[in-house]
Coordinates of C-alpha atoms and ligand atoms in Angstrom, one line a residue:
M1 CA 119.2 159.0 192.1
T2 CA 119.5 156.0 194.6
R3 CA 122.0 153.4 194.0
V4 CA 119.1 150.4 193.5
T5 CA 117.0 152.4 190.9
L6 CA 120.2 153.8 188.7
Q7 CA 121.2 149.6 189.1
L8 CA 117.2 148.9 187.7
L9 CA 118.0 151.7 185.0
T10 CA 121.0 149.9 183.5
L11 CA 119.1 146.6 184.6
L12 CA 116.0 148.1 182.2
W13 CA 118.3 149.5 179.8
A14 CA 120.4 145.9 179.5
M15 CA 116.5 144.2 178.8
T16 CA 115.2 146.5 176.3
G17 CA 116.9 144.7 173.1
T18 CA 120.2 143.1 172.1
S19 CA 120.5 145.6 169.3
T20 CA 121.6 148.2 171.8
Q21 CA 123.7 146.1 173.0
T22 CA 125.7 145.2 169.8
R23 CA 125.9 149.0 168.1
S24 CA 128.3 149.3 171.4
S25 CA 130.5 146.4 171.0
C26 CA 131.2 146.9 167.4
S27 CA 131.0 149.5 165.5
V28 CA 132.9 150.4 162.4
P29 CA 136.5 152.4 164.0
L30 CA 135.8 156.1 161.9
A31 CA 138.9 155.5 160.4
E32 CA 136.8 153.4 157.9
Q33 CA 134.1 155.2 157.4
P34 CA 134.4 156.7 153.8
L35 CA 134.6 153.3 152.9
V36 CA 131.6 152.7 154.3
N37 CA 130.3 156.0 152.8
G38 CA 131.5 155.0 149.5
I39 CA 130.1 151.3 149.5
Q40 CA 126.4 153.6 149.8
V41 CA 126.4 155.5 147.4
L42 CA 127.5 153.6 145.0
M43 CA 124.6 151.0 146.2
E44 CA 122.1 154.8 146.2
S45 CA 123.5 155.7 142.2
S46 CA 122.7 152.2 141.6
V47 CA 118.8 153.1 141.3
V48 CA 119.1 155.4 138.2
N49 CA 119.3 153.0 135.8
S50 CA 118.4 149.7 137.0
A51 CA 116.4 147.0 135.2
F52 CA 113.4 146.5 138.5
P53 CA 113.0 148.3 141.2
N54 CA 114.9 146.1 144.2
P55 CA 113.5 146.6 147.6
S56 CA 116.5 145.4 149.6
I57 CA 118.4 148.7 148.7
L58 CA 115.7 150.6 149.5
I59 CA 115.1 148.8 153.2
A60 CA 119.2 149.4 153.6
M61 CA 118.6 153.1 152.1
N62 CA 116.4 153.7 155.2
L63 CA 118.3 151.6 157.8
A64 CA 121.2 153.2 157.1
G65 CA 120.4 157.2 156.5
A66 CA 119.8 157.8 152.8
Y67 CA 121.7 160.1 151.2
N68 CA 120.1 160.7 146.9
L69 CA 116.6 161.2 149.0
E70 CA 116.0 161.4 144.5
A71 CA 116.8 157.5 144.2
Q72 CA 114.7 157.3 147.5
K73 CA 111.7 158.7 146.5
N74 CA 112.1 157.3 143.0
L75 CA 112.0 153.8 144.8
T76 CA 109.7 153.9 146.8
F77 CA 107.3 155.0 144.0
K78 CA 108.1 152.2 142.0
L79 CA 107.5 150.0 144.4
M80 CA 103.7 151.5 145.2
D81 CA 103.1 150.6 142.3
S82 CA 104.6 147.6 141.6
D83 CA 101.8 144.7 140.7
T84 CA 101.8 141.8 143.6
A85 CA 100.9 139.4 141.0
D86 CA 104.9 138.6 139.0
L87 CA 105.9 138.8 142.3
T88 CA 107.3 135.4 144.7
V89 CA 105.9 135.4 148.7
G90 CA 110.1 136.1 149.3
Q91 CA 109.7 139.3 147.1
L92 CA 106.1 140.6 148.4
A93 CA 107.7 140.5 152.0
L94 CA 110.7 142.5 150.6
T95 CA 108.3 145.1 149.3
I96 CA 106.1 145.0 151.6
M97 CA 109.5 145.9 154.3
A98 CA 110.7 148.4 151.7
L99 CA 107.5 151.0 152.0
T100 CA 107.4 150.5 155.8
S101 CA 110.7 151.4 155.8
S102 CA 110.0 154.9 153.6
C103 CA 106.8 155.3 156.2
H104 CA 104.1 154.5 153.3
D105 CA 100.9 151.7 153.9
P106 CA 102.2 148.9 151.7
G107 CA 98.1 148.6 151.5
K108 CA 96.1 145.9 149.7
K109 CA 99.9 144.2 149.9
V110 CA 100.2 142.8 153.1
S111 CA 96.9 141.0 153.2
I112 CA 97.6 139.8 149.6
L113 CA 101.1 137.9 151.8
Q114 CA 98.9 136.4 154.4
R115 CA 96.5 134.9 152.3
Q116 CA 99.2 133.0 150.5
M117 CA 101.3 131.9 154.3
E118 CA 98.3 130.7 154.9
N119 CA 98.1 128.2 152.3
W120 CA 102.1 127.8 151.9
E121 CA 103.1 123.9 153.2
P122 CA 106.8 122.7 151.9
S123 CA 106.5 120.2 148.9
S124 CA 108.2 117.8 150.8
L125 CA 110.2 117.0 154.2
N126 CA 113.8 117.1 152.3
I127 CA 113.1 121.0 150.8
P128 CA 116.5 122.4 150.3
A129 CA 116.8 124.9 152.8
S130 CA 117.8 127.6 150.4
S131 CA 113.2 127.3 149.8
F132 CA 113.0 128.3 153.5
Y133 CA 114.3 131.7 152.4
G134 CA 110.8 133.5 150.9
P135 CA 108.7 132.6 153.1
S136 CA 111.0 133.5 155.9
L137 CA 111.2 136.9 155.0
A138 CA 107.1 136.4 154.6
I139 CA 107.1 135.9 158.5
L140 CA 108.8 138.9 159.0
A141 CA 106.9 140.9 157.2
L142 CA 103.9 139.4 158.4
C143 CA 105.1 139.8 161.7
Q144 CA 105.7 143.6 161.8
K145 CA 102.4 144.0 160.3
H146 CA 99.7 141.8 162.0
S147 CA 101.7 140.0 165.1
A148 CA 99.0 138.6 166.7
T149 CA 97.3 137.3 163.2
T150 CA 100.8 136.1 161.9
L151 CA 101.7 133.8 165.2
P152 CA 99.5 130.4 163.9
I153 CA 101.0 130.8 160.1
A154 CA 104.8 131.1 161.7
A155 CA 103.9 128.2 164.7
R156 CA 103.1 126.4 160.9
F157 CA 106.2 127.2 159.4
A158 CA 108.4 126.5 162.4
K159 CA 107.2 123.1 162.3
S160 CA 108.6 122.4 159.2
L161 CA 111.4 123.9 159.8
R162 CA 112.2 121.5 162.5
A163 CA 111.3 119.1 160.0
N164 CA 113.2 119.4 157.9
S165 CA 116.0 117.1 157.1
S166 CA 119.3 118.9 154.3
P167 CA 122.3 120.7 154.7
F168 CA 122.2 123.8 156.4
D169 CA 122.7 127.7 154.8
V170 CA 123.9 130.9 156.4
D171 CA 122.0 132.8 154.6
T172 CA 118.5 131.0 155.1
G173 CA 119.3 131.0 158.8
A174 CA 120.0 134.4 159.3
V175 CA 115.9 135.1 157.8
V176 CA 114.8 132.5 159.7
T177 CA 116.7 133.9 163.0
L178 CA 114.9 137.7 162.3
A179 CA 111.7 135.9 162.0
L180 CA 111.1 134.1 164.2
T181 CA 113.0 136.2 166.7
C182 CA 110.3 139.1 165.8
M183 CA 107.6 136.7 166.4
Y184 CA 109.3 135.3 169.9
N185 CA 109.7 139.1 170.5
K186 CA 105.7 139.7 170.2
I187 CA 104.1 136.8 172.1
P188 CA 101.0 138.2 174.4
I189 CA 101.2 137.7 177.5
G190 CA 99.7 134.5 178.6
S191 CA 99.6 132.8 175.1
E192 CA 99.8 129.4 175.1
E193 CA 102.9 128.3 176.2
G194 CA 103.7 126.5 173.3
Y195 CA 104.4 128.8 170.9
R196 CA 107.6 130.6 173.2
A197 CA 108.2 126.3 173.6
L198 CA 108.4 125.9 169.6
F199 CA 109.5 129.6 168.6
S200 CA 112.8 129.1 170.7
Q201 CA 113.5 125.7 170.3
V202 CA 113.8 126.5 166.8
L203 CA 115.9 129.7 167.3
K204 CA 118.2 128.3 168.8
N205 CA 119.1 125.0 167.0
T206 CA 119.4 127.6 163.8
V207 CA 121.6 130.0 165.9
E208 CA 123.8 126.8 166.9
N209 CA 124.4 125.8 163.1
I210 CA 125.0 129.5 162.2
S211 CA 127.1 130.0 164.7
M212 CA 128.9 126.7 163.9
S213 CA 129.3 128.7 160.3
I214 CA 131.7 131.3 162.4
L215 CA 135.5 130.9 160.5
D216 CA 138.8 131.4 162.5
N217 CA 139.1 135.5 160.8
G218 CA 134.6 136.0 161.7
I219 CA 133.2 135.9 158.8
I220 CA 130.1 133.8 159.3
G221 CA 130.0 131.3 156.1
N222 CA 131.5 133.5 153.3
I223 CA 131.2 136.6 153.0
Y224 CA 128.5 137.3 151.4
S225 CA 126.4 135.7 153.4
T226 CA 128.0 137.7 157.3
G227 CA 125.1 140.9 157.0
L228 CA 122.6 138.9 157.0
A229 CA 124.1 136.3 160.0
M230 CA 125.5 139.4 162.1
Q231 CA 121.4 140.6 161.8
A232 CA 120.9 137.0 163.3
L233 CA 123.2 138.0 165.7
S234 CA 122.4 140.6 167.4
V235 CA 119.1 139.8 167.8
T236 CA 118.7 136.2 168.7
P237 CA 117.1 135.8 172.1
E238 CA 119.0 132.5 172.3
P239 CA 122.6 133.2 172.1
P240 CA 125.3 130.8 170.9
K241 CA 127.0 128.6 173.2
K242 CA 130.5 129.7 170.9
E243 CA 130.6 133.5 172.6
W244 CA 130.7 135.6 168.7
N245 CA 133.4 137.9 168.2
C246 CA 131.2 141.2 166.3
Q247 CA 134.3 143.2 166.2
Q248 CA 136.8 140.4 164.6
T249 CA 133.7 139.9 162.1
M250 CA 132.8 143.8 161.3
D251 CA 136.6 144.0 161.0
S252 CA 137.4 141.4 158.5
V253 CA 134.2 142.9 155.9
L254 CA 136.2 145.7 156.2
D255 CA 139.4 144.6 155.0
E256 CA 137.3 142.5 152.4
M257 CA 135.4 145.7 151.3
K258 CA 139.2 147.1 150.7
E259 CA 139.7 144.2 148.6
G260 CA 136.3 145.6 146.1
K261 CA 134.4 142.4 147.2
F262 CA 131.2 144.9 147.5
H263 CA 130.9 146.5 143.8
N264 CA 127.3 145.1 143.6
P265 CA 124.7 146.8 144.6
M266 CA 122.7 143.7 146.4
S267 CA 125.1 142.2 147.9
I268 CA 125.8 146.6 149.7
A269 CA 122.3 146.2 150.4
Q270 CA 123.0 143.4 153.0
I271 CA 125.6 144.7 154.4
L272 CA 125.2 148.1 154.9
P273 CA 122.7 147.7 158.1
S274 CA 125.1 145.6 160.3
L275 CA 128.0 148.2 159.8
K276 CA 125.5 150.9 160.7
G277 CA 124.6 148.8 163.9
K278 CA 120.8 147.7 162.3
T279 CA 118.6 145.1 161.4
Y280 CA 115.6 144.4 159.5
L281 CA 113.8 144.2 163.0
D282 CA 114.2 147.8 162.6
V283 CA 112.1 148.5 159.9
P284 CA 108.8 149.3 161.3
H285 CA 110.7 151.8 163.8
V286 CA 112.7 154.0 160.7
S287 CA 112.0 157.6 160.9
C288 CA 111.0 159.7 158.2
S289 CA 111.3 162.9 158.8
P290 CA 111.7 165.5 156.0
G291 CA 115.7 164.6 155.6
H292 CA 117.8 167.0 153.6
E293 CA 120.4 165.4 152.0
V294 CA 124.1 165.4 153.1
Q295 CA 127.2 165.0 151.5
P296 CA 129.1 162.1 152.8
T297 CA 132.9 161.6 153.3
L298 CA 134.7 159.8 150.8
P299 CA 137.4 157.7 150.0
S300 CA 139.9 159.9 148.7
H301 CA 141.7 157.2 146.1
P302 CA 138.7 154.5 144.2
S303 CA 139.8 150.8 145.6
R304 CA 139.0 148.5 142.8
V305 CA 142.3 149.3 140.9
P306 CA 142.2 150.1 136.5
T307 CA 142.8 147.2 135.0
S308 CA 145.8 146.8 132.2
A309 CA 145.9 146.3 128.1
S310 CA 146.7 142.6 128.1
N311 CA 144.6 139.6 127.1
I312 CA 144.4 135.9 129.5
T313 CA 143.3 132.8 128.8
V314 CA 140.0 130.8 130.4
K315 CA 139.4 127.3 129.9
Y316 CA 136.1 127.1 129.4
T317 CA 133.7 123.8 130.0
I318 CA 130.0 123.3 130.3
N319 CA 128.6 120.0 131.1
N320 CA 125.1 118.5 131.2
Q321 CA 124.9 115.2 132.6
L322 CA 121.6 115.0 133.6
R323 CA 119.1 116.5 131.9
G324 CA 117.8 114.5 128.2
V325 CA 119.6 111.2 127.3
E326 CA 120.6 112.1 124.3
L327 CA 121.3 116.0 125.5
L328 CA 124.4 115.5 128.0
F329 CA 127.3 116.9 126.3
N330 CA 130.7 118.0 127.8
E331 CA 132.7 120.4 126.0
T332 CA 135.5 122.6 126.5
I333 CA 137.2 125.9 125.3
N334 CA 140.3 127.8 125.2
V335 CA 139.8 131.7 125.1
S336 CA 141.2 135.1 125.1
V337 CA 139.9 137.8 127.0
K338 CA 141.0 141.6 128.7
E339 CA 142.8 141.3 131.9
G340 CA 139.3 142.7 134.2
S341 CA 137.2 141.1 132.0
V342 CA 133.8 139.0 134.3
L343 CA 133.0 135.9 133.2
L344 CA 130.2 136.9 131.2
V345 CA 132.8 138.0 128.9
V346 CA 134.1 134.6 128.8
L347 CA 131.0 133.2 128.5
E348 CA 129.7 135.4 125.2
E349 CA 133.5 134.9 123.6
A350 CA 133.1 131.3 123.6
Q351 CA 129.5 132.0 122.3
R352 CA 131.0 134.0 119.7
K353 CA 133.5 131.5 118.6
N354 CA 131.2 128.2 118.8
P355 CA 127.4 128.1 119.2
T356 CA 127.2 125.5 121.0
F357 CA 128.0 127.6 124.2
K358 CA 125.4 130.0 123.3
F359 CA 123.3 130.6 126.4
E360 CA 120.8 133.0 127.9
T361 CA 120.7 135.0 131.7
T362 CA 117.7 136.6 133.9
M363 CA 118.0 139.7 135.6
T364 CA 117.5 138.9 139.0
S365 CA 117.6 141.4 142.1
W366 CA 121.5 140.3 142.2
G367 CA 122.0 140.9 138.6
L368 CA 122.4 138.7 135.1
V369 CA 121.8 134.6 136.1
V370 CA 122.8 132.2 133.3
S371 CA 119.1 130.5 133.0
S372 CA 120.5 128.6 129.5
I373 CA 123.6 127.3 127.5
N374 CA 123.1 125.3 124.5
N375 CA 119.5 125.0 125.3
I376 CA 119.3 123.7 128.1
A377 CA 117.5 125.6 130.9
E378 CA 117.1 125.5 134.7
N379 CA 114.1 124.7 136.3
V380 CA 112.6 125.4 139.3
T381 CA 109.9 122.2 139.6
H382 CA 112.9 120.0 138.9
K383 CA 115.3 121.8 141.0
T384 CA 117.8 122.1 138.7
Y385 CA 120.2 125.4 137.3
W386 CA 123.6 126.0 136.1
Q387 CA 126.1 125.7 138.9
F388 CA 129.7 127.5 137.8
L389 CA 132.9 126.3 139.4
S390 CA 136.7 127.3 139.6
G391 CA 138.2 124.1 139.7
K392 CA 136.7 121.8 141.6
T393 CA 135.5 125.0 143.6
P394 CA 131.5 126.7 143.5
L395 CA 132.3 130.7 143.1
N396 CA 130.4 132.1 145.3
E397 CA 129.5 135.5 142.9
G398 CA 127.6 135.6 139.0
V399 CA 128.5 135.6 136.2
A400 CA 128.4 139.9 135.6
D401 CA 130.6 140.0 138.9
Y402 CA 133.0 137.5 139.0
I403 CA 136.9 138.3 137.5
P404 CA 138.6 135.1 136.1
F405 CA 142.3 134.2 136.3
N406 CA 145.0 133.6 134.2
C407 CA 144.6 129.8 133.0
E408 CA 141.3 129.7 135.6
H409 CA 139.5 126.8 134.6
I410 CA 135.5 127.5 134.6
T411 CA 133.3 125.0 134.4
A412 CA 129.3 124.9 134.2
N413 CA 127.9 122.4 135.3
F414 CA 124.3 121.7 135.0
T415 CA 123.0 120.1 138.4
Q416 CA 120.4 120.1 141.5
Y417 CA 119.9 122.1 144.7
Ligands
B12_1 C1 118.1 130.2 147.0 C2 119.0 130.6 146.6 C3 119.6 130.4 144.9 C4 119.0 129.4 143.9 C5 117.7 130.3 143.4 C6 117.1 130.0 142.8 C7 115.4 129.0 143.6 N1 114.6 129.6 143.3 O1 115.5 129.0 145.4 C8 119.9 128.6 142.6 C9 120.9 127.5 144.2 C10 119.5 128.3 141.7 C11 121.6 129.7 143.1 C12 122.7 130.0 142.7 C13 123.6 130.4 142.5 N2 123.6 131.2 143.3 CO1 122.4 131.6 145.2 N3 121.8 132.3 146.7 C14 120.0 131.9 147.1 C15 119.9 132.3 148.5 C16 120.1 131.6 149.6 C17 118.4 132.8 148.7 C18 117.9 133.7 147.3 C19 116.4 133.6 147.2 O2 116.0 133.6 147.4 N4 116.4 135.6 147.8 C20 115.1 135.7 147.7 C21 114.0 136.6 147.3 C22 112.9 137.4 147.1 O3 114.7 137.3 145.6 P1 115.0 137.3 144.6 O4 115.7 138.5 145.1 O5 113.4 137.3 144.0 O6 116.1 135.6 144.9 C23 116.2 135.5 143.3 C24 118.2 135.9 142.8 O7 118.7 135.9 144.5 C25 118.6 134.7 142.3 N5 119.4 133.9 142.6 C26 119.9 133.5 143.9 N6 121.2 132.8 143.6 C27 121.7 134.1 143.1 C28 123.5 134.7 141.9 C29 123.5 135.4 141.5 C30 125.2 135.6 141.2 C31 122.4 135.9 140.9 C32 122.6 137.0 140.1 C33 121.4 135.7 141.3 C34 120.9 134.6 142.0 O8 117.7 133.8 142.7 C35 116.4 134.6 143.6 C36 114.9 133.4 143.1 O9 114.7 133.6 141.7 C37 120.8 134.2 148.6 C38 120.9 134.3 149.3 C39 121.1 136.1 149.9 N7 122.3 136.5 150.6 O10 120.8 136.2 149.2 C40 122.3 133.0 147.9 C41 122.9 134.3 146.7 C42 122.1 134.9 146.0 N8 123.7 133.2 145.7 C43 125.0 133.0 145.3 C44 125.9 132.2 144.9 C45 127.0 132.7 144.5 C46 124.9 131.8 143.8 C47 125.5 131.5 142.5 C48 126.6 132.1 142.2 C49 126.6 129.9 143.3 C50 127.3 128.8 141.8 N9 128.7 128.9 142.1 O11 126.5 128.8 140.9 C51 124.2 130.9 141.3 C52 124.1 131.3 140.0 C53 124.6 130.6 138.9 C54 124.3 131.0 137.8 N10 123.1 129.9 136.6 O12 124.3 132.5 137.4 C55 125.5 134.0 146.1 C56 125.6 135.6 145.8 C57 126.8 136.2 145.9 C58 126.9 137.4 145.3 N11 128.5 138.7 145.8 O13 127.0 137.8 143.9 C59 124.3 134.4 147.6 C60 123.9 136.0 148.3 C61 125.1 133.0 148.5 C62 126.2 133.7 149.1 N12 125.8 133.9 150.1 O14 126.9 133.3 148.4 N13 120.8 130.7 144.5
NAG2 C1 113.6 160.1 139.3 O1 112.7 159.6 137.9 C2 112.8 160.3 137.3 C3 112.1 160.1 136.3 O2 111.2 158.8 136.5 C4 114.3 160.4 136.5 O3 114.7 161.1 135.5 C5 115.6 160.5 137.7 O4 116.5 160.0 136.3 C6 114.5 159.5 138.7 N1 116.3 160.3 139.4 C7 116.6 158.9 140.5 C8 117.5 159.7 141.1 O5 116.5 158.2 140.3
NAG3 C1 121.0 122.6 163.0 O1 121.6 121.3 163.5 C2 121.3 120.5 164.5 C3 122.3 119.7 165.8 O2 122.1 121.1 166.1 C4 120.6 119.4 163.5 O3 120.0 118.8 163.7 C5 120.1 120.4 162.4 O4 119.3 119.7 161.2 C6 120.5 121.6 162.0 N1 120.2 121.9 160.8 C7 119.4 122.9 160.7 C8 118.5 123.3 158.8 O5 118.6 123.8 161.3
NAG4 C1 134.7 116.0 130.5 O1 135.3 116.8 130.1 C2 137.0 116.5 130.9 C3 137.9 117.5 129.9 O2 137.7 116.7 129.3 C4 136.6 115.2 132.0 O3 138.1 115.6 132.8 C5 135.4 115.0 132.8 O4 136.1 113.9 133.0 C6 134.9 114.8 131.8 N1 133.5 114.3 132.0 C7 132.6 114.0 132.1 C8 131.2 114.0 133.1 O5 132.0 113.2 131.7
NAG5 C1 143.3 124.9 125.5 O1 145.0 125.3 125.2 C2 145.9 124.3 126.4 C3 147.0 124.9 126.6 O2 147.3 125.8 127.0 C4 145.6 122.8 125.9 O3 147.0 122.1 126.0 C5 144.5 122.6 125.6 O4 144.3 122.0 124.9 C6 144.0 123.5 125.0 N1 142.2 123.2 124.9 C7 141.1 123.3 124.0 C8 139.9 122.6 124.3 O5 141.6 123.7 123.3
NAG6 C1 141.5 139.7 124.2 O1 140.3 139.9 124.3 C2 138.8 139.7 123.7 C3 137.4 140.2 124.0 O2 138.2 140.9 125.9 C4 139.4 139.9 122.2 O3 138.0 140.0 121.5 C5 140.3 139.6 121.1 O4 140.3 138.6 120.2 C6 141.9 139.4 122.4 N1 143.1 138.8 121.6 C7 143.8 138.1 122.0 C8 144.6 138.8 120.8 O5 142.7 136.9 122.1
NAG7 C1 109.5 122.9 134.5 O1 109.1 121.5 133.7 C2 108.3 121.7 133.9 C3 107.7 119.9 133.7 O2 109.0 119.2 133.6 C4 107.8 122.3 132.6 O3 105.8 122.2 132.7 C5 108.2 123.6 132.7 O4 107.3 124.3 132.2 C6 109.4 124.3 133.5 N1 109.5 125.7 133.5 C7 109.8 125.9 132.9 C8 110.3 127.6 133.4 O5 110.5 125.6 131.4
NAG8 C1 128.0 118.3 137.7 O1 126.4 118.0 138.5 C2 126.7 116.1 138.2 C3 125.6 116.7 138.1 O2 123.9 117.0 139.7 C4 127.0 115.9 139.7 O3 127.0 114.4 139.6 C5 128.7 116.3 139.6 O4 128.8 115.8 140.9 C6 128.7 117.8 139.4 N1 130.2 117.9 139.2 C7 131.4 119.0 140.3 C8 132.2 119.1 140.1 O5 130.1 119.7 140.9

């Protein structure tokens, strides 16, 4: 082979997609592999008893290479049967990607989603950034199925993003980047230049904002947005001005993993692709050759320390200054729970001691959300919800995962997003 062809080949290689580049420049060290296998096994084992089938788990399983083939099959069949009428556009999009990643035809689901997105528009210019999260997933799923017919839908979507003035959200920015990168890569040659300019402008902006969310230790946003943000930064055709150190981010994620931060199956589903050098853009390219069960090497000791039997005291406040003039309340209670209990136990104990603290939960892909406290319920139309804080800092986990410490002051504050 001549030198010139070799150089040409290298050039072509460099151009064939940034995911190749990531895979070589950033990976899980061999010694940490059992840790990663461990969380994958944990995620896969959640499939058996889960209240509803979670498409994000199937996507992660297929991108990573599933260990539990029976769980994979069960989940695929449950998602095939799921009734699209009960799903939001985001959930429908994840279901389509999940079935695609299992090499199953999503059938009618794609045209249903397409119809819904043709009619989609933001209710105002200042809707919260996170309202674009589900629709971004929809653009991504449609892009992977019928990129040509999705072009005008994605363009309208990109324009409403550009016009929006709400504070930036890393998780949403990451999914926006994946969706618009998919579209950008599929603009037909000779098509209107306007599309390319529009998508690259919104991508540039979004990626710049993601890059400004990179902390000194490499975490992007918070630990739970880092997985999606890594996917975004590794595919974008508009790399950020400030160079991103993928390995540093990877190492920090692995450190937090050792601390036990990834036990929620959905949190694992969102980090696993990045740990395997994969992104949601790889969904249409998963190979589904009939696999055989592989036994992964697991960590030799459990990562979560057993809890002691002594009790701790948690101060718990419920505060509604928002809804129903005659319904305003601000109540505090001290409760004693076993050390190591999750916050949900504090809420249950408070409710048992004082009926004012009664609460209700709803099941979601991330687990239980506290939907109502003392008869005041969250409402999507009003953009209200119960936000949980430790002191003045919002928690970055839900009540079924967060473990309070002794004398901590937890507040549930009814507020708007
Ligand atoms: C939008 C959003 C919200 C909205 C959801 C309502 C809405 N209609 O938009 C609001 C603002 C209400 C919200 C609230 C909270 N959220 Co939130 N949220 C998101 C976000 C950005 C997108 C979710 C989404 O649209 N998914 C797409 C659709 C298709 O999937 P879905 O399963 O139908 O989505 C539902 C669930 O995600 C659920 N949900 C949203 N947040 C949370 C958090 C928890 C703990 C649970 C159990 C469920 C849940 O609401 C969605 C709509 O119904 C994610 C980001 C992410 N990476 O997933 C964070 C995220 C899921 N939220 C998070 C957190 C921490 C919270 C709060 C606990 C924050 C707080 N301090 O109070 C609260 C929940 C408190 C409670 N009452 O129990 C974390 C969860 C991390 C973890 N390990 O648990 C994430 C990952 C953000 C982050 N990077 O930190 N959230
Ligand atoms: C698969 O589904 C069957 C029946 O629905 C159930 O008995 C079995 O436990 C499931 N297995 C897994 C691994 O989810
Ligand atoms: C991102 O950053 C730009 C400036 O770089 C800003 O104009 C824009 O509003 C930010 N927010 C979003 C959601 O992109
Ligand atoms: C709620 O009560 C706490 C302590 O009881 C107090 O510090 C706080 O200012 C009150 N908040 C409002 C909005 O009344
Ligand atoms: C909770 O306990 C602290 C001290 O442990 C005490 O000062 C406070 O008054 C108690 N609050 C309530 C509402 O019982
Ligand atoms: C310790 O906590 C448990 C709940 O976890 C509670 O039922 C029990 O009453 C507490 N014990 C004391 C002495 O407060
Ligand atoms: C939210 O509020 C609207 C109007 O105030 C009401 O019609 C609707 O039923 C509420 N939704 C839920 C789920 O409570
Ligand atoms: C609680 O919610 C109210 C109403 O949205 C808001 O004004 C207040 O700042 C919130 N408190 C905290 C500590 O976030």
